[in-house]
PDB file of C-alpha atoms in Angstrom:
ATOM      1  CA  MET A   1      68.468  98.249 166.219  1.00 93.00           C
ATOM      2  CA  GLU A   2      67.921  98.964 162.539  1.00 96.00           C
ATOM      3  CA  THR A   3      65.250  97.105 160.569  1.00 97.00           C
ATOM      4  CA  ARG A   4      65.120  96.773 156.798  1.00 96.00           C
ATOM      5  CA  THR A   5      63.726  94.513 154.117  1.00 97.00           C
ATOM      6  CA  ILE A   6      65.865  93.078 151.331  1.00 97.00           C
ATOM      7  CA  ARG A   7      64.874  91.285 148.148  1.00 96.00           C
ATOM      8  CA  THR A   8      65.814  87.650 147.662  1.00 95.00           C
ATOM      9  CA  ASP A   9      67.689  86.414 144.629  1.00 92.00           C
ATOM     10  CA  ASP A  10      64.688  84.493 143.292  1.00 88.00           C
ATOM     11  CA  GLY A  11      63.078  87.849 142.539  1.00 82.00           C
ATOM     12  CA  ASP A  12      59.737  87.337 144.273  1.00 81.00           C
ATOM     13  CA  GLY A  13      60.671  87.079 147.940  1.00 93.00           C
ATOM     14  CA  HIS A  14      61.931  89.314 150.730  1.00 97.00           C
ATOM     15  CA  LEU A  15      63.667  88.966 154.088  1.00 98.00           C
ATOM     16  CA  GLU A  16      63.381  91.053 157.247  1.00 98.00           C
ATOM     17  CA  VAL A  17      66.843  91.988 158.549  1.00 98.00           C
ATOM     18  CA  HIS A  18      67.752  93.494 161.935  1.00 98.00           C
ATOM     19  CA  SER A  19      71.148  95.116 162.474  1.00 97.00           C
ATOM     20  CA  PHE A  20      73.022  95.840 165.696  1.00 97.00           C
ATOM     21  CA  ARG A  21      75.990  98.182 165.747  1.00 93.00           C
ATOM     22  CA  PRO A  22      78.504  98.525 168.595  1.00 88.00           C
ATOM     23  CA  VAL A  23      78.220 101.680 170.673  1.00 75.00           C
ATOM     24  CA  ALA A  24      81.456 101.255 172.625  1.00 58.00           C
ATOM     25  CA  SER A  25      84.971  99.897 172.225  1.00 54.00           C
ATOM     26  CA  PRO A  26      85.153  96.108 171.915  1.00 60.00           C
ATOM     27  CA  ALA A  27      85.780  94.054 175.031  1.00 60.00           C
ATOM     28  CA  LEU A  28      88.262  91.932 173.077  1.00 62.00           C
ATOM     29  CA  PRO A  29      91.736  93.367 172.499  1.00 53.00           C
ATOM     30  CA  ALA A  30      92.721  94.006 168.891  1.00 45.00           C
ATOM     31  CA  THR A  31      94.704  91.057 167.543  1.00 45.00           C
ATOM     32  CA  GLY A  32      97.261  91.199 164.791  1.00 39.00           C
ATOM     33  CA  GLY A  33      96.471  89.172 161.708  1.00 38.00           C
ATOM     34  CA  PRO A  34      99.037  87.471 159.454  1.00 35.00           C
ATOM     35  CA  ASP A  35      99.123  90.543 157.220  1.00 31.00           C
ATOM     36  CA  GLY A  36      99.658  92.934 160.142  1.00 29.00           C
ATOM     37  CA  SER A  37      96.045  94.069 160.204  1.00 30.00           C
ATOM     38  CA  LEU A  38      94.043  94.338 163.433  1.00 31.00           C
ATOM     39  CA  ASP A  39      91.036  92.069 163.824  1.00 39.00           C
ATOM     40  CA  GLY A  40      88.108  93.329 165.842  1.00 36.00           C
ATOM     41  CA  HIS A  41      89.205  96.994 166.095  1.00 36.00           C
ATOM     42  CA  PRO A  42      86.300  99.468 165.882  1.00 36.00           C
ATOM     43  CA  ASP A  43      88.325 102.083 164.002  1.00 35.00           C
ATOM     44  CA  ASP A  44      89.340  99.769 161.144  1.00 38.00           C
ATOM     45  CA  ALA A  45      87.777 100.905 157.898  1.00 42.00           C
ATOM     46  CA  GLY A  46      85.422  98.479 156.194  1.00 60.00           C
ATOM     47  CA  GLN A  47      85.161  95.965 159.024  1.00 79.00           C
ATOM     48  CA  PRO A  48      82.881  93.192 157.734  1.00 90.00           C
ATOM     49  CA  GLY A  49      79.654  92.385 159.530  1.00 97.00           C
ATOM     50  CA  VAL A  50      78.506  89.114 161.055  1.00 98.00           C
ATOM     51  CA  VAL A  51      75.256  87.331 160.146  1.00 98.00           C
ATOM     52  CA  VAL A  52      73.431  85.215 162.746  1.00 98.00           C
ATOM     53  CA  ILE A  53      71.137  82.450 161.428  1.00 98.00           C
ATOM     54  CA  HIS A  54      68.392  81.267 163.772  1.00 98.00           C
ATOM     55  CA  GLY A  55      67.040  77.762 164.292  1.00 96.00           C
ATOM     56  CA  THR A  56      63.644  76.199 163.648  1.00 93.00           C
ATOM     57  CA  LEU A  57      60.335  76.970 165.407  1.00 92.00           C
ATOM     58  CA  VAL A  58      61.587  80.459 166.357  1.00 95.00           C
ATOM     59  CA  THR A  59      62.124  83.919 164.884  1.00 96.00           C
ATOM     60  CA  ASP A  60      65.279  86.014 164.999  1.00 97.00           C
ATOM     61  CA  ALA A  61      63.845  88.042 167.900  1.00 96.00           C
ATOM     62  CA  LEU A  62      65.162  85.522 170.438  1.00 96.00           C
ATOM     63  CA  TYR A  63      68.726  85.963 169.126  1.00 97.00           C
ATOM     64  CA  ARG A  64      68.944  89.730 169.448  1.00 97.00           C
ATOM     65  CA  PRO A  65      70.587  89.784 172.917  1.00 97.00           C
ATOM     66  CA  PHE A  66      73.162  87.244 171.643  1.00 97.00           C
ATOM     67  CA  ALA A  67      73.792  89.366 168.536  1.00 98.00           C
ATOM     68  CA  MET A  68      74.232  92.521 170.617  1.00 97.00           C
ATOM     69  CA  LYS A  69      76.804  90.778 172.835  1.00 96.00           C
ATOM     70  CA  ILE A  70      78.838  89.708 169.800  1.00 97.00           C
ATOM     71  CA  ALA A  71      78.638  93.212 168.309  1.00 96.00           C
ATOM     72  CA  ARG A  72      79.909  94.739 171.559  1.00 95.00           C
ATOM     73  CA  LEU A  73      82.730  92.202 171.913  1.00 95.00           C
ATOM     74  CA  LEU A  74      83.935  92.549 168.328  1.00 94.00           C
ATOM     75  CA  GLY A  75      83.198  96.218 167.745  1.00 94.00           C
ATOM     76  CA  ARG A  76      81.568  95.176 164.474  1.00 96.00           C
ATOM     77  CA  PRO A  77      77.978  95.185 163.175  1.00 97.00           C
ATOM     78  CA  VAL A  78      75.984  91.993 163.663  1.00 98.00           C
ATOM     79  CA  HIS A  79      72.853  91.194 161.672  1.00 98.00           C
ATOM     80  CA  THR A  80      70.004  88.769 162.306  1.00 98.00           C
ATOM     81  CA  TYR A  81      67.233  87.970 159.843  1.00 98.00           C
ATOM     82  CA  ASN A  82      63.968  86.120 159.812  1.00 98.00           C
ATOM     83  CA  ARG A  83      64.224  83.129 157.560  1.00 98.00           C
ATOM     84  CA  ARG A  84      61.290  82.438 155.265  1.00 97.00           C
ATOM     85  CA  GLY A  85      57.939  81.686 156.838  1.00 96.00           C
ATOM     86  CA  ARG A  86      58.185  83.962 159.869  1.00 95.00           C
ATOM     87  CA  GLY A  87      58.218  87.587 160.982  1.00 94.00           C
ATOM     88  CA  GLY A  88      58.238  90.107 158.169  1.00 96.00           C
ATOM     89  CA  SER A  89      59.888  87.736 155.686  1.00 97.00           C
ATOM     90  CA  ALA A  90      58.249  85.999 152.736  1.00 97.00           C
ATOM     91  CA  GLY A  91      56.658  82.589 153.173  1.00 95.00           C
ATOM     92  CA  GLN A  92      58.276  79.283 152.276  1.00 95.00           C
ATOM     93  CA  ARG A  93      57.752  78.406 148.624  1.00 92.00           C
ATOM     94  CA  GLU A  94      56.538  74.980 147.537  1.00 91.00           C
ATOM     95  CA  ASP A  95      59.990  74.241 146.117  1.00 93.00           C
ATOM     96  CA  TYR A  96      61.695  75.227 149.390  1.00 95.00           C
ATOM     97  CA  SER A  97      65.026  73.457 149.970  1.00 95.00           C
ATOM     98  CA  ALA A  98      68.500  73.940 151.401  1.00 96.00           C
ATOM     99  CA  ALA A  99      69.357  75.796 148.182  1.00 96.00           C
ATOM    100  CA  THR A 100      66.698  78.383 149.075  1.00 97.00           C
ATOM    101  CA  GLU A 101      68.341  79.037 152.430  1.00 97.00           C
ATOM    102  CA  ILE A 102      71.845  79.204 150.948  1.00 98.00           C
ATOM    103  CA  SER A 103      70.706  81.760 148.375  1.00 97.00           C
ATOM    104  CA  ASP A 104      68.941  83.794 151.069  1.00 98.00           C
ATOM    105  CA  LEU A 105      72.026  83.793 153.297  1.00 98.00           C
ATOM    106  CA  ALA A 106      74.162  84.998 150.382  1.00 98.00           C
ATOM    107  CA  ALA A 107      71.687  87.821 149.739  1.00 97.00           C
ATOM    108  CA  VAL A 108      71.788  88.913 153.402  1.00 98.00           C
ATOM    109  CA  MET A 109      75.588  88.830 153.460  1.00 98.00           C
ATOM    110  CA  ARG A 110      75.810  90.999 150.350  1.00 97.00           C
ATOM    111  CA  ALA A 111      73.199  93.470 151.563  1.00 97.00           C
ATOM    112  CA  THR A 112      74.861  93.880 154.969  1.00 97.00           C
ATOM    113  CA  GLY A 113      78.493  93.733 153.870  1.00 97.00           C
ATOM    114  CA  SER A 114      79.082  90.684 156.054  1.00 98.00           C
ATOM    115  CA  ALA A 115      81.805  88.055 155.780  1.00 97.00           C
ATOM    116  CA  ASP A 116      81.348  85.951 158.939  1.00 98.00           C
ATOM    117  CA  VAL A 117      78.452  83.712 159.985  1.00 98.00           C
ATOM    118  CA  VAL A 118      77.194  82.423 163.344  1.00 98.00           C
ATOM    119  CA  ALA A 119      74.450  79.799 163.216  1.00 98.00           C
ATOM    120  CA  HIS A 120      72.326  77.720 165.584  1.00 98.00           C
ATOM    121  CA  SER A 121      70.689  74.312 165.072  1.00 97.00           C
ATOM    122  CA  TYR A 122      68.925  74.336 161.681  1.00 97.00           C
ATOM    123  CA  GLY A 123      70.799  77.560 160.992  1.00 98.00           C
ATOM    124  CA  GLY A 124      74.015  75.579 161.462  1.00 98.00           C
ATOM    125  CA  PHE A 125      72.842  73.150 158.795  1.00 98.00           C
ATOM    126  CA  VAL A 126      72.261  76.089 156.432  1.00 98.00           C
ATOM    127  CA  ALA A 127      75.644  77.632 157.197  1.00 98.00           C
ATOM    128  CA  LEU A 128      77.636  74.419 156.686  1.00 98.00           C
ATOM    129  CA  GLN A 129      75.857  73.749 153.407  1.00 98.00           C
ATOM    130  CA  ALA A 130      76.634  77.323 152.343  1.00 98.00           C
ATOM    131  CA  ALA A 131      80.305  76.960 153.324  1.00 98.00           C
ATOM    132  CA  ARG A 132      80.645  74.315 150.604  1.00 97.00           C
ATOM    133  CA  THR A 133      79.986  76.900 147.884  1.00 95.00           C
ATOM    134  CA  GLU A 134      79.872  80.428 149.347  1.00 95.00           C
ATOM    135  CA  PRO A 135      82.843  82.653 150.347  1.00 94.00           C
ATOM    136  CA  ILE A 136      82.339  82.758 154.128  1.00 97.00           C
ATOM    137  CA  ARG A 137      85.402  84.148 155.953  1.00 97.00           C
ATOM    138  CA  ARG A 138      84.881  82.485 159.349  1.00 97.00           C
ATOM    139  CA  LEU A 139      82.011  80.374 160.693  1.00 98.00           C
ATOM    140  CA  VAL A 140      80.758  79.343 164.133  1.00 98.00           C
ATOM    141  CA  THR A 141      77.916  76.839 164.554  1.00 98.00           C
ATOM    142  CA  TYR A 142      76.160  75.656 167.708  1.00 98.00           C
ATOM    143  CA  ASP A 143      74.417  72.265 167.637  1.00 97.00           C
ATOM    144  CA  ALA A 144      74.355  72.206 163.843  1.00 98.00           C
ATOM    145  CA  ALA A 145      71.564  69.915 162.575  1.00 96.00           C
ATOM    146  CA  VAL A 146      73.524  68.112 159.852  1.00 96.00           C
ATOM    147  CA  SER A 147      72.626  64.589 158.752  1.00 96.00           C
ATOM    148  CA  LEU A 148      75.650  62.414 157.954  1.00 96.00           C
ATOM    149  CA  SER A 149      75.086  59.011 156.370  1.00 94.00           C
ATOM    150  CA  GLY A 150      71.456  59.001 157.493  1.00 93.00           C
ATOM    151  CA  SER A 151      72.254  59.943 161.106  1.00 92.00           C
ATOM    152  CA  LEU A 152      69.102  62.081 161.475  1.00 91.00           C
ATOM    153  CA  GLU A 153      66.720  59.732 159.667  1.00 88.00           C
ATOM    154  CA  ARG A 154      65.538  58.167 162.921  1.00 82.00           C
ATOM    155  CA  ARG A 155      64.837  61.630 164.332  1.00 83.00           C
ATOM    156  CA  TRP A 156      62.099  62.134 161.756  1.00 79.00           C
ATOM    157  CA  ARG A 157      58.649  61.093 162.918  1.00 74.00           C
ATOM    158  CA  PRO A 158      56.162  60.523 160.045  1.00 77.00           C
ATOM    159  CA  GLU A 159      53.448  61.033 162.681  1.00 82.00           C
ATOM    160  CA  LEU A 160      54.501  64.684 162.810  1.00 79.00           C
ATOM    161  CA  GLU A 161      53.467  65.292 159.225  1.00 82.00           C
ATOM    162  CA  HIS A 162      50.311  63.210 159.593  1.00 84.00           C
ATOM    163  CA  SER A 163      49.303  65.221 162.662  1.00 86.00           C
ATOM    164  CA  MET A 164      49.939  68.477 160.829  1.00 84.00           C
ATOM    165  CA  ALA A 165      47.748  67.367 157.915  1.00 84.00           C
ATOM    166  CA  ALA A 166      44.958  66.513 160.368  1.00 86.00           C
ATOM    167  CA  GLY A 167      45.297  69.854 162.148  1.00 86.00           C
ATOM    168  CA  GLN A 168      46.412  68.175 165.382  1.00 86.00           C
ATOM    169  CA  LEU A 169      49.073  70.705 166.306  1.00 86.00           C
ATOM    170  CA  ASP A 170      49.580  69.438 169.844  1.00 87.00           C
ATOM    171  CA  HIS A 171      50.279  65.926 168.543  1.00 85.00           C
ATOM    172  CA  ALA A 172      52.655  67.346 165.944  1.00 85.00           C
ATOM    173  CA  TRP A 173      54.581  69.406 168.502  1.00 82.00           C
ATOM    174  CA  ALA A 174      54.892  66.364 170.793  1.00 86.00           C
ATOM    175  CA  HIS A 175      56.342  64.192 168.016  1.00 82.00           C
ATOM    176  CA  LEU A 176      58.789  66.924 166.980  1.00 83.00           C
ATOM    177  CA  VAL A 177      60.087  67.484 170.520  1.00 81.00           C
ATOM    178  CA  GLN A 178      60.350  63.779 171.292  1.00 77.00           C
ATOM    179  CA  GLY A 179      62.066  63.000 167.993  1.00 79.00           C
ATOM    180  CA  LEU A 180      64.684  65.767 168.094  1.00 80.00           C
ATOM    181  CA  GLU A 181      65.191  65.671 171.885  1.00 82.00           C
ATOM    182  CA  THR A 182      66.117  69.366 171.852  1.00 81.00           C
ATOM    183  CA  ALA A 183      63.976  70.366 174.847  1.00 78.00           C
ATOM    184  CA  GLY A 184      66.270  68.804 177.437  1.00 76.00           C
ATOM    185  CA  PRO A 185      64.643  66.497 180.013  1.00 80.00           C
ATOM    186  CA  VAL A 186      61.203  67.546 178.732  1.00 82.00           C
ATOM    187  CA  SER A 187      61.872  65.578 175.541  1.00 79.00           C
ATOM    188  CA  LYS A 188      61.859  62.344 177.556  1.00 81.00           C
ATOM    189  CA  LEU A 189      58.249  62.775 178.679  1.00 85.00           C
ATOM    190  CA  PRO A 190      55.554  60.437 177.247  1.00 87.00           C
ATOM    191  CA  LEU A 191      53.668  61.723 174.223  1.00 83.00           C
ATOM    192  CA  GLY A 192      50.540  62.321 176.288  1.00 87.00           C
ATOM    193  CA  ALA A 193      52.411  64.559 178.704  1.00 89.00           C
ATOM    194  CA  LEU A 194      54.047  66.423 175.819  1.00 86.00           C
ATOM    195  CA  ARG A 195      50.662  67.027 174.203  1.00 86.00           C
ATOM    196  CA  MET A 196      49.364  68.471 177.468  1.00 89.00           C
ATOM    197  CA  LEU A 197      52.471  70.645 177.744  1.00 86.00           C
ATOM    198  CA  SER A 198      51.829  71.906 174.214  1.00 84.00           C
ATOM    199  CA  ILE A 199      48.263  72.859 175.152  1.00 86.00           C
ATOM    200  CA  LEU A 200      49.497  74.761 178.202  1.00 88.00           C
ATOM    201  CA  SER A 201      52.371  76.483 176.399  1.00 84.00           C
ATOM    202  CA  ALA A 202      50.027  77.632 173.627  1.00 83.00           C
ATOM    203  CA  ARG A 203      48.653  80.140 176.155  1.00 87.00           C
ATOM    204  CA  THR A 204      52.015  81.936 176.163  1.00 89.00           C
ATOM    205  CA  ARG A 205      53.259  84.224 173.398  1.00 85.00           C
ATOM    206  CA  LEU A 206      56.280  82.039 172.632  1.00 83.00           C
ATOM    207  CA  GLY A 207      54.259  78.827 172.724  1.00 83.00           C
ATOM    208  CA  ALA A 208      51.625  80.223 170.370  1.00 86.00           C
ATOM    209  CA  GLU A 209      54.343  81.397 168.013  1.00 88.00           C
ATOM    210  CA  MET A 210      55.973  77.963 167.948  1.00 86.00           C
ATOM    211  CA  ARG A 211      52.655  76.338 167.041  1.00 84.00           C
ATOM    212  CA  GLN A 212      52.253  78.765 164.145  1.00 88.00           C
ATOM    213  CA  LEU A 213      55.733  77.851 162.912  1.00 90.00           C
ATOM    214  CA  LEU A 214      55.173  74.085 162.932  1.00 89.00           C
ATOM    215  CA  PRO A 215      54.570  73.944 159.144  1.00 90.00           C
ATOM    216  CA  THR A 216      58.001  75.519 158.568  1.00 93.00           C
ATOM    217  CA  ALA A 217      59.588  72.883 160.820  1.00 90.00           C
ATOM    218  CA  VAL A 218      58.181  70.106 158.630  1.00 90.00           C
ATOM    219  CA  ALA A 219      59.667  71.666 155.486  1.00 93.00           C
ATOM    220  CA  GLU A 220      62.988  72.302 157.209  1.00 94.00           C
ATOM    221  CA  MET A 221      63.305  68.748 158.513  1.00 92.00           C
ATOM    222  CA  ARG A 222      62.609  67.488 155.010  1.00 92.00           C
ATOM    223  CA  ALA A 223      65.380  69.753 153.695  1.00 95.00           C
ATOM    224  CA  VAL A 224      67.867  68.358 156.231  1.00 95.00           C
ATOM    225  CA  LEU A 225      67.084  64.754 155.312  1.00 93.00           C
ATOM    226  CA  LYS A 226      67.149  65.468 151.585  1.00 95.00           C
ATOM    227  CA  ALA A 227      70.596  67.034 151.968  1.00 95.00           C
ATOM    228  CA  ASP A 228      71.944  63.980 153.843  1.00 95.00           C
ATOM    229  CA  ALA A 229      75.654  63.833 153.066  1.00 95.00           C
ATOM    230  CA  GLU A 230      78.838  61.862 153.561  1.00 96.00           C
ATOM    231  CA  LEU A 231      81.917  63.254 155.286  1.00 97.00           C
ATOM    232  CA  ALA A 232      83.661  63.445 151.928  1.00 96.00           C
ATOM    233  CA  ASP A 233      81.067  65.937 150.717  1.00 97.00           C
ATOM    234  CA  PHE A 234      82.524  68.522 153.128  1.00 97.00           C
ATOM    235  CA  ALA A 235      86.149  67.871 152.183  1.00 96.00           C
ATOM    236  CA  GLY A 236      86.247  71.015 150.050  1.00 96.00           C
ATOM    237  CA  VAL A 237      85.269  73.327 152.917  1.00 97.00           C
ATOM    238  CA  THR A 238      88.134  75.766 153.508  1.00 97.00           C
ATOM    239  CA  THR A 239      86.301  78.278 155.707  1.00 98.00           C
ATOM    240  CA  PRO A 240      87.818  78.236 159.228  1.00 97.00           C
ATOM    241  CA  THR A 241      84.920  76.755 161.187  1.00 98.00           C
ATOM    242  CA  LEU A 242      84.291  76.192 164.877  1.00 98.00           C
ATOM    243  CA  MET A 243      81.496  73.725 165.602  1.00 98.00           C
ATOM    244  CA  LEU A 244      80.233  74.042 169.176  1.00 98.00           C
ATOM    245  CA  SER A 245      77.849  71.762 171.044  1.00 97.00           C
ATOM    246  CA  GLY A 246      76.346  72.070 174.500  1.00 95.00           C
ATOM    247  CA  GLY A 247      77.379  69.654 177.201  1.00 94.00           C
ATOM    248  CA  TRP A 248      73.686  69.095 177.957  1.00 94.00           C
ATOM    249  CA  SER A 249      72.571  69.081 174.319  1.00 95.00           C
ATOM    250  CA  PRO A 250      71.471  65.842 172.627  1.00 94.00           C
ATOM    251  CA  ALA A 251      74.641  63.812 172.021  1.00 94.00           C
ATOM    252  CA  TYR A 252      74.107  63.471 168.285  1.00 94.00           C
ATOM    253  CA  PHE A 253      75.044  67.129 167.736  1.00 96.00           C
ATOM    254  CA  ALA A 254      78.458  66.613 169.335  1.00 97.00           C
ATOM    255  CA  GLU A 255      79.004  63.392 167.426  1.00 97.00           C
ATOM    256  CA  THR A 256      78.416  65.203 164.131  1.00 97.00           C
ATOM    257  CA  GLY A 257      80.836  67.945 165.144  1.00 97.00           C
ATOM    258  CA  ARG A 258      83.535  65.472 166.134  1.00 97.00           C
ATOM    259  CA  GLN A 259      83.202  63.530 162.890  1.00 97.00           C
ATOM    260  CA  LEU A 260      83.429  66.627 160.720  1.00 98.00           C
ATOM    261  CA  ALA A 261      86.369  68.027 162.701  1.00 97.00           C
ATOM    262  CA  ALA A 262      88.240  64.742 162.346  1.00 97.00           C
ATOM    263  CA  ALA A 263      87.659  64.632 158.597  1.00 97.00           C
ATOM    264  CA  VAL A 264      87.965  68.284 157.516  1.00 97.00           C
ATOM    265  CA  PRO A 265      91.129  70.273 158.407  1.00 97.00           C
ATOM    266  CA  ALA A 266      89.279  73.610 158.342  1.00 97.00           C
ATOM    267  CA  ILE A 267      86.778  72.478 160.999  1.00 98.00           C
ATOM    268  CA  ASP A 268      87.369  72.382 164.752  1.00 97.00           C
ATOM    269  CA  PHE A 269      84.976  71.107 167.397  1.00 97.00           C
ATOM    270  CA  ALA A 270      84.456  72.093 171.031  1.00 96.00           C
ATOM    271  CA  LEU A 271      82.073  70.950 173.736  1.00 95.00           C
ATOM    272  CA  VAL A 272      80.690  73.744 175.925  1.00 94.00           C
ATOM    273  CA  PRO A 273      79.988  72.360 179.433  1.00 92.00           C
ATOM    274  CA  GLY A 274      76.740  73.213 181.151  1.00 91.00           C
ATOM    275  CA  GLN A 275      74.943  74.442 178.030  1.00 93.00           C
ATOM    276  CA  LEU A 276      71.593  73.211 176.703  1.00 93.00           C
ATOM    277  CA  HIS A 277      70.538  73.144 173.077  1.00 95.00           C
ATOM    278  CA  GLU A 278      69.039  76.615 173.387  1.00 93.00           C
ATOM    279  CA  GLY A 279      72.357  78.006 174.683  1.00 94.00           C
ATOM    280  CA  PRO A 280      72.461  81.056 172.364  1.00 96.00           C
ATOM    281  CA  LEU A 281      69.023  82.079 173.642  1.00 95.00           C
ATOM    282  CA  ARG A 282      69.974  81.901 177.323  1.00 92.00           C
ATOM    283  CA  PRO A 283      71.488  84.635 179.521  1.00 88.00           C
ATOM    284  CA  GLY A 284      75.232  84.538 180.024  1.00 88.00           C
ATOM    285  CA  HIS A 285      78.317  85.493 178.035  1.00 90.00           C
ATOM    286  CA  ARG A 286      80.299  82.262 177.563  1.00 91.00           C
ATOM    287  CA  LEU A 287      78.965  81.415 174.107  1.00 95.00           C
ATOM    288  CA  ALA A 288      79.146  84.990 172.861  1.00 95.00           C
ATOM    289  CA  LEU A 289      82.727  85.342 174.100  1.00 94.00           C
ATOM    290  CA  THR A 290      83.833  82.032 172.582  1.00 95.00           C
ATOM    291  CA  THR A 291      82.176  82.999 169.303  1.00 96.00           C
ATOM    292  CA  ALA A 292      83.725  86.468 169.249  1.00 95.00           C
ATOM    293  CA  ARG A 293      87.206  85.165 170.033  1.00 95.00           C
ATOM    294  CA  PHE A 294      87.050  82.738 167.140  1.00 96.00           C
ATOM    295  CA  LEU A 295      85.717  85.324 164.704  1.00 96.00           C
ATOM    296  CA  ALA A 296      88.429  87.762 165.820  1.00 93.00           C
ATOM    297  CA  ASN A 297      91.039  85.024 165.284  1.00 86.00           C
ATOM    298  CA  ASP A 298      92.156  85.581 168.874  1.00 66.00           C
ATOM    299  CA  VAL A 299      95.798  84.585 169.422  1.00 49.00           C
ATOM    300  CA  GLY A 300      95.092  82.943 172.779  1.00 51.00           C
ATOM    301  CA  LEU A 301      92.394  80.790 171.251  1.00 47.00           C
ATOM    302  CA  ARG A 302      94.696  79.766 168.382  1.00 45.00           C
ATOM    303  CA  LEU A 303      97.349  78.626 170.880  1.00 46.00           C
ATOM    304  CA  GLN A 304      94.747  76.698 172.847  1.00 48.00           C
ATOM    305  CA  ARG A 305      93.673  74.929 169.663  1.00 45.00           C
ATOM    306  CA  ILE A 306      97.276  74.006 168.833  1.00 43.00           C
ATOM    307  CA  ARG A 307      97.911  72.591 172.324  1.00 46.00           C
ATOM    308  CA  ALA A 308      94.736  70.525 172.138  1.00 45.00           C
ATOM    309  CA  ALA A 309      95.337  69.220 168.616  1.00 44.00           C
ATOM    310  CA  ARG A 310      96.389  65.865 170.065  1.00 41.00           C
ATOM    311  CA  HIS A 311      92.831  65.127 171.249  1.00 46.00           C
ATOM    312  CA  PRO A 312      91.275  62.213 169.342  1.00 41.00           C
ATOM    313  CA  LEU A 313      88.209  62.207 167.133  1.00 44.00           C
ATOM    314  CA  GLY A 314      88.383  65.870 166.283  1.00 44.00           C
ATOM    315  CA  SER A 315      87.724  67.086 169.831  1.00 44.00           C
ATOM    316  CA  ARG A 316      90.570  69.535 169.490  1.00 46.00           C
ATOM    317  CA  PHE A 317      89.813  71.613 172.545  1.00 43.00           C
ATOM    318  CA  ARG A 318      87.221  71.930 175.257  1.00 42.00           C
ATOM    319  CA  ILE A 319      85.824  75.229 176.378  1.00 48.00           C
ATOM    320  CA  GLY A 320      86.666  75.844 180.020  1.00 41.00           C
ATOM    321  CA  GLN A 321      89.809  73.687 180.193  1.00 36.00           C
TER     322      GLN A 321
END
């Protein structure tokens, strides 16, 4: 793993970037592109990198095994970075917004020579916003947190911000988890039980880290709601995009993916059975393989998409069928 720091385009910030380079031949066979070129071949000169964007309440450290799998499968470099407010990156500015994240992603892509993007949860929100204006070659999202026509408004709990202001971090964490429902069955617990769980988890390294990142979650949720959009706002997206959602993820992620896939020709949607919201952070190879095949423009995957194009509501194929 290589670590470096790059400057942000606003001139007074910086981002911590971690790079993973393949050490062996890719597990995916080279696939001929429309111009006769080979996608995913390790000997191709100037193969573009892939940038992975992490979600909220975490750092990029949790995504490194996922990034290494993609690098090995593609035979291409994969880069993760800590978004603002965590790790070795600059803090969130007072004027933080989706535009901040889009600019930061563009800076990372330039600095790493990357053309493709893989993004999870809030990172998926950033990537889809960026795809409206930035030249991304191919994009894969997992449980992208996009608000369409106010769809995520009811997920926002004002009590979260009030608890943060009062320094009641356990209350804040409970409201966040219950509102977003991203912790699986745990999200269904009463607030009192969630507060107790927060107290217990704070004794672990990951739990303590999540508590420290709660202020960034407030700013990021605000950014999602402020960027609330209509389907027509994504009509200009031409980047080939695969939106994935876990079969055990909150249903609203899949609904967003289906709506966008039905409305935007460049976007496809797939449900991944047996996967929770934190799928990219879990052991296993299914998500990495699906991601790599799409980024490599795998012929078999293209045929599968064509056969499944008859599926209604943008559900153009299902992983595992």
